[in-house]
């Protein structure tokens, strides 16, 4: 038997097995057509970049080539060094004894640029040296090492805003080499042969943060709707990005942290709002990014992915999601997770769950309990959307009814009823939808069709259904040219007739067969 590693776990493989056969034999939860990589070798080399840890945060330092050897020999001395002084021109840490290096220091006129990191000394041997950072360009007379031009060792490249916050009482805690991993990664196919010592990565392991419960739920909804796969919309040297079709106004939560390698972020504002990011390397904090977790395994997939790739992802903790289950099935599922279950609404074993409280997974785990709201099965409409004929309108209805969040269950609020005509609004903002799949070339609209008033009428965005055929008006009561036909009620439409007047809530199940299924 061969010894190999799969997502960093050692396993045995029989000779001649392919990657696909091995994953099948391991019962791996691998999504078809997802990215698989092998790591053949890892080399670690020290870059000329260092990370400076202070009580205010991290700074990135690029060392001048001429100072590489000197700094490599002395950076370990920069541990628990206090701020000696701070003024609008510079911050100084020290004193530090550099005399063991045989330094010869002398007074000289020097010029430093903004963000330069340099040595000033109070004596000619460097016994009382100070490591300083310039906050602005300046010229001065200073005692500096004779073999280091202007005393400058390098330049701060990240963290400028933190430097200005440093003051007496702060500490330079540690300086670390920014090691750079040079990995020999290559893409492999399911039919590739497995070889002795091979290291395979076929999925990402995601550890989710309890500090961003709503943003975490957004990621979990994305993975559920995408069958456990991250689709790469953009790949750069710093991150991969996945676009999400869900329209969501993310809260500002957990957004003050540095972006470390493997961090998972959700953009909370701007043109790419709702995009998910996985970072490949260190970056400064951005307030428009919520930190929602960390990749704890399989980050190698991010290192080699390309736009359009599919990456299998496994989130921990798993989502607590019982929409569309029966009350009885949810009871068993929640019991296996040690979650206390309270039934509300229709509480019979066969009743269908259409809402849960709390709605987010992390809040459920925190409480250890959940309440599920049920309705009788014959009150749940079964709806098929016409995704090919009216894709934009179908996306709008799914969005405003919450289907993207709670698939396959959606909710609409009744705003009007007249005979066999029922008109609804969604939970989100009404959108002006362009003409799409209007029934202008047909003699009538048959019973049970679902329509959305398009941009041509003031009541755009309303959703309607008529339980009788009409030769004149669409399902929202508008003329045919003002109505986009978006789907059809396939089951339980008669339950609408029993609702009566007033404000009512209608729940439906999206039974549309998805492409590729």
Coordinates of C-alpha atoms in Angstrom, one line a residue:
X1 CA 0.0 0.0 0.0
X2 CA 1.1 3.6 -0.7
X3 CA 1.3 6.3 1.9
X4 CA -0.2 9.6 0.8
X5 CA -1.9 12.6 2.3
X6 CA -5.4 13.9 1.6
X7 CA -6.1 17.4 3.0
X8 CA -3.1 16.8 5.3
X9 CA -4.4 13.5 6.7
X10 CA -2.3 10.4 6.0
X11 CA -4.1 7.6 4.3
X12 CA -3.2 4.4 2.5
X13 CA -3.9 3.9 -1.2
X14 CA -3.6 0.8 -3.3
X15 CA -1.2 0.8 -6.3
X16 CA -2.8 1.9 -9.6
X17 CA -5.7 3.8 -8.0
X18 CA -6.8 7.1 -9.6
X19 CA -7.7 10.3 -7.6
X20 CA -11.4 9.8 -8.3
X21 CA -11.3 6.2 -7.1
X22 CA -9.4 7.1 -4.0
X23 CA -11.8 9.9 -3.0
X24 CA -14.7 7.5 -3.6
X25 CA -13.1 4.8 -1.4
X26 CA -12.5 7.4 1.3
X27 CA -16.2 8.4 1.0
X28 CA -15.0 12.0 0.6
X29 CA -17.7 14.7 0.2
X30 CA -16.3 15.9 -3.1
X31 CA -18.3 17.9 -5.5
X32 CA -18.1 16.9 -9.2
X33 CA -15.9 19.0 -11.4
X34 CA -14.4 20.8 -8.4
X35 CA -10.7 21.7 -8.2
X36 CA -8.1 19.2 -7.0
X37 CA -4.5 20.1 -6.5
X38 CA -1.3 18.2 -5.5
X39 CA 1.5 19.7 -3.5
X40 CA 4.8 18.1 -4.5
X41 CA 7.3 20.2 -2.6
X42 CA 7.4 23.2 -0.3
X43 CA 10.4 25.4 0.0
X44 CA 10.6 28.2 2.7
X45 CA 12.8 31.2 2.1
X46 CA 13.2 34.4 4.1
X47 CA 12.1 37.4 2.2
X48 CA 13.5 40.9 2.8
X49 CA 10.2 41.7 4.4
X50 CA 9.7 41.7 8.1
X51 CA 6.6 42.1 10.3
X52 CA 6.9 44.4 13.3
X53 CA 4.4 43.7 16.1
X54 CA 3.5 46.6 18.3
X55 CA 0.9 47.2 20.9
X56 CA -1.0 49.2 18.3
X57 CA -0.9 46.5 15.6
X58 CA 1.3 45.2 12.8
X59 CA 3.7 47.0 10.5
X60 CA 5.3 45.6 7.4
X61 CA 8.9 46.5 6.8
X62 CA 10.9 46.1 3.6
X63 CA 14.7 46.1 4.3
X64 CA 17.1 47.7 1.9
X65 CA 19.3 45.2 0.1
X66 CA 22.4 46.7 1.5
X67 CA 21.1 46.3 5.0
X68 CA 19.9 42.7 4.7
X69 CA 22.7 41.0 6.5
X70 CA 22.9 43.6 9.3
X71 CA 19.2 43.5 10.0
X72 CA 19.1 39.7 9.8
X73 CA 21.8 39.5 12.5
X74 CA 20.1 42.0 14.8
X75 CA 16.3 41.9 14.4
X76 CA 16.0 39.4 17.3
X77 CA 17.3 42.1 19.7
X78 CA 14.1 44.2 19.0
X79 CA 11.9 42.5 21.6
X80 CA 9.9 44.3 24.2
X81 CA 11.5 47.7 23.2
X82 CA 9.5 50.7 24.5
X83 CA 8.7 53.9 22.6
X84 CA 11.3 56.3 23.8
X85 CA 9.7 59.4 22.3
X86 CA 7.1 60.3 19.7
X87 CA 6.6 63.6 18.0
X88 CA 5.1 64.8 14.6
X89 CA 8.4 64.0 12.9
X90 CA 9.3 60.6 14.2
X91 CA 8.7 57.7 16.6
X92 CA 11.8 56.2 18.3
X93 CA 12.1 52.8 20.1
X94 CA 14.9 52.1 22.4
X95 CA 17.5 52.2 23.7
X96 CA 18.9 49.1 22.0
X97 CA 22.5 47.8 22.4
X98 CA 24.0 47.2 19.0
X99 CA 27.7 47.6 20.1
X100 CA 28.4 43.8 19.7
X101 CA 28.3 44.3 15.9
X102 CA 31.4 46.5 16.1
X103 CA 29.5 49.5 14.9
X104 CA 31.3 52.8 14.3
X105 CA 29.0 55.7 14.5
X106 CA 29.7 59.4 13.7
X107 CA 27.8 62.6 13.4
X108 CA 26.6 63.4 9.9
X109 CA 24.0 65.4 8.0
X110 CA 21.3 63.0 6.8
X111 CA 18.0 63.1 4.9
X112 CA 15.2 60.7 5.6
X113 CA 12.0 60.2 3.6
X114 CA 8.6 59.5 5.1
X115 CA 8.2 56.0 6.6
X116 CA 12.0 55.4 6.6
X117 CA 13.2 53.1 9.4
X118 CA 16.6 54.1 10.6
X119 CA 19.2 54.0 13.4
X120 CA 20.1 57.0 15.5
X121 CA 22.7 56.5 18.3
X122 CA 23.6 58.6 21.3
X123 CA 27.2 57.3 21.3
X124 CA 29.9 56.3 18.8
X125 CA 29.7 52.5 19.5
X126 CA 25.9 52.0 19.1
X127 CA 25.5 51.0 22.8
X128 CA 22.5 53.3 23.1
X129 CA 20.9 53.1 19.7
X130 CA 17.4 53.9 18.8
X131 CA 15.3 52.4 16.0
X132 CA 13.3 55.2 14.5
X133 CA 10.5 55.7 12.0
X134 CA 10.2 59.0 10.1
X135 CA 6.7 60.5 9.8
X136 CA 7.7 63.1 7.2
X137 CA 10.7 64.0 5.0
X138 CA 13.4 65.7 7.0
X139 CA 17.0 66.7 7.2
X140 CA 19.0 66.7 10.4
X141 CA 22.4 66.2 12.0
X142 CA 22.5 62.7 13.7
X143 CA 24.9 60.1 15.0
X144 CA 24.5 57.2 12.6
X145 CA 26.4 53.9 11.7
X146 CA 29.1 54.8 9.2
X147 CA 28.5 51.8 7.0
X148 CA 24.7 52.4 6.6
X149 CA 23.8 55.2 4.3
X150 CA 21.9 57.9 6.2
X151 CA 21.4 55.2 8.9
X152 CA 18.4 53.9 6.9
X153 CA 17.6 50.2 7.2
X154 CA 14.4 50.1 5.1
X155 CA 10.9 51.4 4.7
X156 CA 7.5 50.8 6.4
X157 CA 5.2 49.6 3.6
X158 CA 2.0 48.8 5.5
X159 CA 0.6 50.3 8.7
X160 CA 1.3 54.0 8.3
X161 CA -1.8 55.0 10.1
X162 CA -0.7 52.9 13.1
X163 CA 2.6 54.7 13.4
X164 CA 1.0 58.0 14.1
X165 CA -0.9 56.4 17.0
X166 CA 2.2 55.2 18.8
X167 CA 3.1 57.1 21.9
X168 CA 5.2 56.7 25.1
X169 CA 3.9 53.6 26.9
X170 CA 3.6 51.6 23.7
X171 CA 6.0 48.8 23.0
X172 CA 7.6 47.2 20.0
X173 CA 6.8 43.6 21.0
X174 CA 8.6 41.6 18.4
X175 CA 10.1 41.6 14.9
X176 CA 9.5 38.5 12.7
X177 CA 10.7 37.5 9.3
X178 CA 7.9 37.3 6.8
X179 CA 8.5 33.8 5.5
X180 CA 7.3 33.2 2.0
X181 CA 6.2 29.7 1.0
X182 CA 7.2 28.6 -2.4
X183 CA 5.0 25.7 -3.2
X184 CA 5.1 23.4 -6.2
X185 CA 1.4 23.0 -6.8
X186 CA -0.3 21.5 -9.8
X187 CA -3.8 20.8 -10.9
X188 CA -4.8 17.2 -11.2
X189 CA -7.8 15.5 -12.7
X190 CA -10.0 12.8 -11.3
X191 CA -8.3 10.4 -13.7
X192 CA -4.8 11.3 -12.6
X193 CA -2.9 8.3 -11.0
X194 CA -2.1 8.5 -7.3
X195 CA 1.6 8.2 -6.6
X196 CA 3.6 7.4 -3.4
X197 CA 3.9 10.4 -1.1
X198 CA 1.4 12.5 -3.0
X199 CA -0.3 15.3 -1.1
X200 CA -3.8 16.0 -2.4
X201 CA -6.2 18.8 -1.6
X202 CA -9.8 18.6 -2.7
X203 CA -11.7 20.8 -0.3
X204 CA -11.4 23.8 1.9
X205 CA -12.2 23.6 5.6
X206 CA -13.8 26.8 6.9
X207 CA -14.0 27.7 10.6
X208 CA -16.7 30.3 11.1
X209 CA -16.7 33.2 13.5
X210 CA -19.4 33.7 16.2
X211 CA -18.6 37.4 16.1
X212 CA -20.4 37.9 12.7
X213 CA -23.5 35.8 12.9
X214 CA -25.5 37.4 10.1
X215 CA -22.6 37.5 7.7
X216 CA -21.8 33.9 8.5
X217 CA -25.4 32.9 7.6
X218 CA -24.9 34.7 4.3
X219 CA -21.9 32.4 3.5
X220 CA -23.8 29.3 4.7
X221 CA -26.8 30.3 2.4
X222 CA -24.4 30.7 -0.5
X223 CA -22.9 27.3 0.1
X224 CA -26.3 25.6 0.5
X225 CA -27.6 27.2 -2.7
X226 CA -24.4 26.3 -4.5
X227 CA -24.3 22.6 -3.3
X228 CA -21.3 23.1 -1.0
X229 CA -19.1 24.8 -3.7
X230 CA -17.4 28.1 -3.9
X231 CA -17.3 29.4 -7.5
X232 CA -14.3 31.6 -8.2
X233 CA -15.5 34.9 -9.8
X234 CA -12.1 36.6 -9.6
X235 CA -8.6 35.4 -8.7
X236 CA -5.7 37.8 -7.9
X237 CA -2.3 37.3 -6.2
X238 CA -3.9 38.5 -2.9
X239 CA -7.4 36.9 -2.8
X240 CA -10.1 34.9 -4.5
X241 CA -13.6 36.4 -4.8
X242 CA -17.0 34.7 -5.1
X243 CA -20.0 36.7 -6.2
X244 CA -23.3 35.8 -4.4
X245 CA -26.7 36.3 -6.1
X246 CA -28.4 37.0 -2.8
X247 CA -29.4 40.7 -2.4
X248 CA -28.5 41.5 1.2
X249 CA -27.6 44.5 3.3
X250 CA -24.8 43.2 5.4
X251 CA -24.4 44.7 8.9
X252 CA -21.1 46.1 10.0
X253 CA -19.7 43.4 12.2
X254 CA -16.2 42.1 13.0
X255 CA -14.6 44.5 10.5
X256 CA -11.5 45.8 12.4
X257 CA -9.0 43.0 11.9
X258 CA -6.0 42.6 9.7
X259 CA -6.5 40.4 6.7
X260 CA -4.4 37.4 7.3
X261 CA -3.7 34.5 5.0
X262 CA -6.8 32.3 5.0
X263 CA -9.2 34.9 6.3
X264 CA -12.7 34.8 4.9
X265 CA -14.3 38.2 4.4
X266 CA -17.7 39.5 3.3
X267 CA -17.8 43.0 1.6
X268 CA -20.5 45.1 3.4
X269 CA -20.7 48.1 1.1
X270 CA -19.8 49.3 -2.4
X271 CA -20.1 48.0 -5.9
X272 CA -19.0 44.5 -4.9
X273 CA -21.2 44.3 -1.8
X274 CA -22.1 40.7 -0.9
X275 CA -18.9 39.3 -2.5
X276 CA -17.0 36.7 -0.5
X277 CA -13.2 37.0 -0.3
X278 CA -10.6 34.5 0.8
X279 CA -7.2 36.1 1.3
X280 CA -3.9 34.5 0.3
X281 CA -1.6 36.9 2.0
X282 CA -1.5 39.6 4.7
X283 CA -3.3 42.9 4.2
X284 CA -4.2 45.9 6.3
X285 CA -7.7 46.1 7.9
X286 CA -10.6 47.4 5.7
X287 CA -13.8 48.6 7.4
X288 CA -15.8 47.5 4.3
X289 CA -14.9 43.9 4.9
X290 CA -16.5 41.7 7.7
X291 CA -14.3 39.0 9.0
X292 CA -16.4 35.8 9.1
X293 CA -14.0 33.0 9.5
X294 CA -10.7 31.3 8.6
X295 CA -9.7 28.6 6.2
X296 CA -8.2 25.9 8.4
X297 CA -7.4 23.4 5.6
X298 CA -7.0 23.4 1.9
X299 CA -5.8 27.0 1.4
X300 CA -3.6 25.5 -1.3
X301 CA -6.7 25.4 -3.5
X302 CA -6.8 29.2 -3.3
X303 CA -3.1 29.5 -4.3
X304 CA -3.7 27.8 -7.7
X305 CA -7.4 28.5 -8.5
X306 CA -8.5 30.4 -11.6
X307 CA -11.7 32.3 -12.5
X308 CA -14.5 29.9 -13.1
X309 CA -13.0 27.1 -10.8
X310 CA -15.3 25.3 -8.4
X311 CA -13.9 24.7 -4.9
X312 CA -15.6 22.2 -2.5
X313 CA -16.0 23.8 0.9
X314 CA -16.9 22.3 4.3
X315 CA -18.0 24.8 7.0
X316 CA -17.7 24.3 10.8
X317 CA -20.0 24.5 12.6
X318 CA -22.6 23.1 10.1
X319 CA -25.6 25.2 9.3
X320 CA -28.7 24.7 11.3
X321 CA -31.4 25.0 8.7
X322 CA -34.8 23.2 8.9
X323 CA -36.9 25.2 6.4
X324 CA -39.0 22.7 4.4
X325 CA -38.6 19.9 6.8
X326 CA -41.5 18.4 8.7
X327 CA -41.7 19.2 12.4
X328 CA -41.0 15.5 13.1
X329 CA -37.9 15.3 10.9
X330 CA -36.6 18.6 12.3
X331 CA -37.0 17.1 15.8
X332 CA -34.7 14.2 15.1
X333 CA -32.2 16.4 13.2
X334 CA -32.0 19.0 16.0
X335 CA -31.7 16.3 18.7
X336 CA -28.6 14.9 17.0
X337 CA -27.1 18.4 17.3
X338 CA -28.1 18.7 21.0
X339 CA -30.4 21.6 20.1
X340 CA -33.6 22.0 22.1
X341 CA -36.7 22.2 19.8
X342 CA -39.8 24.2 20.4
X343 CA -42.7 23.9 17.9
X344 CA -45.0 26.8 17.0
X345 CA -47.7 27.5 14.5
X346 CA -49.0 24.2 13.2
X347 CA -47.2 21.7 15.4
X348 CA -48.2 18.3 14.0
X349 CA -45.5 15.8 13.0
X350 CA -46.3 16.2 9.3
X351 CA -46.6 20.0 9.3
X352 CA -44.0 21.8 7.2
X353 CA -41.6 24.3 8.7
X354 CA -41.7 27.8 7.1
X355 CA -39.7 29.8 9.7
X356 CA -37.2 29.3 12.5
X357 CA -36.1 31.5 15.4
X358 CA -33.4 32.5 15.8
X359 CA -32.8 32.6 12.1
X360 CA -29.0 32.4 12.2
X361 CA -26.9 29.3 12.8
X362 CA -24.4 30.9 15.2
X363 CA -27.3 32.3 17.4
X364 CA -29.0 28.9 17.5
X365 CA -25.7 27.3 18.8
X366 CA -25.3 30.1 21.3
X367 CA -28.8 29.6 22.7
X368 CA -28.9 25.9 22.4
X369 CA -32.5 26.1 21.3
X370 CA -34.7 26.9 18.3
X371 CA -38.4 27.5 17.6
X372 CA -39.8 26.3 14.3
X373 CA -43.1 27.6 12.8
X374 CA -45.1 25.1 10.8
X375 CA -48.1 25.1 8.5
X376 CA -50.2 22.2 7.2
X377 CA -48.8 20.6 4.0
X378 CA -51.9 21.5 2.0
X379 CA -51.4 25.3 2.8
X380 CA -48.0 25.3 1.2
X381 CA -48.0 26.4 -2.5
X382 CA -45.7 24.5 -4.9
X383 CA -44.3 26.9 -7.4
X384 CA -42.2 26.3 -10.6
X385 CA -40.3 29.3 -11.9
X386 CA -39.7 29.9 -15.6
X387 CA -35.9 30.5 -15.3
X388 CA -35.2 30.2 -19.0
X389 CA -38.0 32.5 -20.2
X390 CA -37.9 35.1 -17.4
X391 CA -34.5 34.8 -15.6
X392 CA -34.4 38.4 -14.2
X393 CA -38.0 38.3 -12.9
X394 CA -37.5 34.9 -11.3
X395 CA -34.4 36.2 -9.5
X396 CA -36.4 39.2 -8.3
X397 CA -39.2 37.0 -6.9
X398 CA -36.8 34.6 -5.2
X399 CA -34.9 37.6 -3.8
X400 CA -37.9 39.5 -2.4
X401 CA -39.6 36.4 -1.1
X402 CA -36.5 35.2 0.8
X403 CA -36.0 32.0 -1.2
X404 CA -32.3 32.6 -1.6
X405 CA -32.1 32.6 2.2
X406 CA -34.5 29.8 3.0
X407 CA -34.6 27.6 -0.1
X408 CA -36.9 25.9 -0.9
X409 CA -39.3 28.0 1.2
X410 CA -40.4 31.5 0.2
X411 CA -42.8 34.0 1.7
X412 CA -45.1 36.6 0.2
X413 CA -47.5 39.1 1.9
X414 CA -50.9 39.5 0.5
X415 CA -51.8 43.1 -0.3
X416 CA -55.1 42.7 -2.2
X417 CA -57.7 40.0 -3.1
X418 CA -60.5 40.4 -5.6
X419 CA -62.4 37.2 -6.4
X420 CA -59.9 34.8 -7.9
X421 CA -57.2 37.5 -8.1
X422 CA -54.5 37.6 -5.4
X423 CA -51.8 40.3 -5.3
X424 CA -48.7 40.1 -3.1
X425 CA -45.6 42.1 -2.1
X426 CA -42.3 40.6 -1.0
X427 CA -40.1 41.3 2.0
X428 CA -37.6 43.4 0.1
X429 CA -37.6 46.6 -1.9
X430 CA -39.8 46.6 -5.0
X431 CA -37.8 46.7 -8.2
X432 CA -38.6 48.0 -11.6
X433 CA -38.3 44.9 -13.8
X434 CA -37.9 45.3 -17.6
X435 CA -40.4 43.6 -20.0
X436 CA -39.7 39.9 -19.9
X437 CA -41.9 37.0 -21.0
X438 CA -45.0 39.1 -21.5
X439 CA -48.1 37.2 -22.8
X440 CA -48.9 39.6 -25.6
X441 CA -48.8 36.9 -28.3
X442 CA -51.3 34.5 -26.6
X443 CA -55.1 34.5 -26.5
X444 CA -55.3 34.2 -22.7
X445 CA -53.3 33.6 -19.5
X446 CA -54.3 30.3 -18.0
X447 CA -55.3 29.8 -14.3
X448 CA -52.5 29.5 -11.8
X449 CA -49.9 31.6 -13.7
X450 CA -47.7 33.9 -11.5
X451 CA -47.0 37.4 -12.9
X452 CA -45.0 40.4 -11.9
X453 CA -46.0 44.0 -12.9
X454 CA -43.1 45.3 -14.9
X455 CA -41.6 48.8 -15.2
X456 CA -44.4 50.1 -17.4
X457 CA -46.8 50.6 -14.5
X458 CA -46.6 52.6 -11.2
X459 CA -47.3 49.4 -9.2
X460 CA -44.2 47.7 -10.6
X461 CA -42.7 44.8 -8.6
X462 CA -46.0 43.5 -7.3
X463 CA -46.5 39.7 -7.6
X464 CA -49.9 38.2 -8.5
X465 CA -51.8 35.1 -9.4
X466 CA -55.2 34.5 -10.9
X467 CA -57.1 31.3 -10.3
X468 CA -59.0 31.5 -13.6
X469 CA -58.0 32.1 -17.2
X470 CA -58.2 35.7 -18.5
X471 CA -58.2 37.0 -22.1
X472 CA -57.5 40.6 -21.0
X473 CA -55.6 41.0 -17.8
X474 CA -52.5 39.3 -16.3
X475 CA -52.1 37.8 -12.8
X476 CA -51.5 41.2 -11.1
X477 CA -54.6 42.8 -12.7
X478 CA -52.6 44.7 -15.3
X479 CA -52.7 44.5 -19.1
X480 CA -50.7 41.7 -20.8
X481 CA -47.9 44.1 -21.9
X482 CA -47.4 45.2 -18.3
X483 CA -47.1 41.7 -16.9
X484 CA -44.1 39.4 -16.8
X485 CA -45.1 35.8 -16.5
X486 CA -42.6 34.3 -14.1
X487 CA -43.9 30.9 -13.0
X488 CA -46.9 28.7 -12.2
X489 CA -48.5 27.3 -9.0
X490 CA -48.3 23.5 -9.5
X491 CA -50.0 22.4 -6.3
X492 CA -52.3 23.7 -3.5
X493 CA -53.5 26.8 -5.4
X494 CA -57.0 26.2 -3.9
X495 CA -55.7 27.0 -0.5
X496 CA -55.7 30.7 -1.5
X497 CA -59.5 30.7 -1.7
X498 CA -59.7 29.8 2.0
X499 CA -57.6 32.7 3.2
X500 CA -60.2 35.4 3.4
X501 CA -59.5 39.2 3.4
X502 CA -57.0 41.2 5.4
X503 CA -53.2 41.0 5.6
X504 CA -52.2 37.4 5.1
X505 CA -48.9 35.6 4.6
X506 CA -48.5 33.0 1.9
X507 CA -45.7 30.5 1.9
X508 CA -44.6 28.5 -1.1
X509 CA -42.1 25.8 -2.0
X510 CA -39.8 26.4 -5.0
X511 CA -39.9 23.1 -6.9
X512 CA -38.1 24.3 -10.0
X513 CA -35.7 21.8 -11.4
X514 CA -32.3 23.4 -11.5
X515 CA -30.0 23.4 -14.5
X516 CA -27.9 20.2 -14.5
X517 CA -30.1 18.2 -12.2

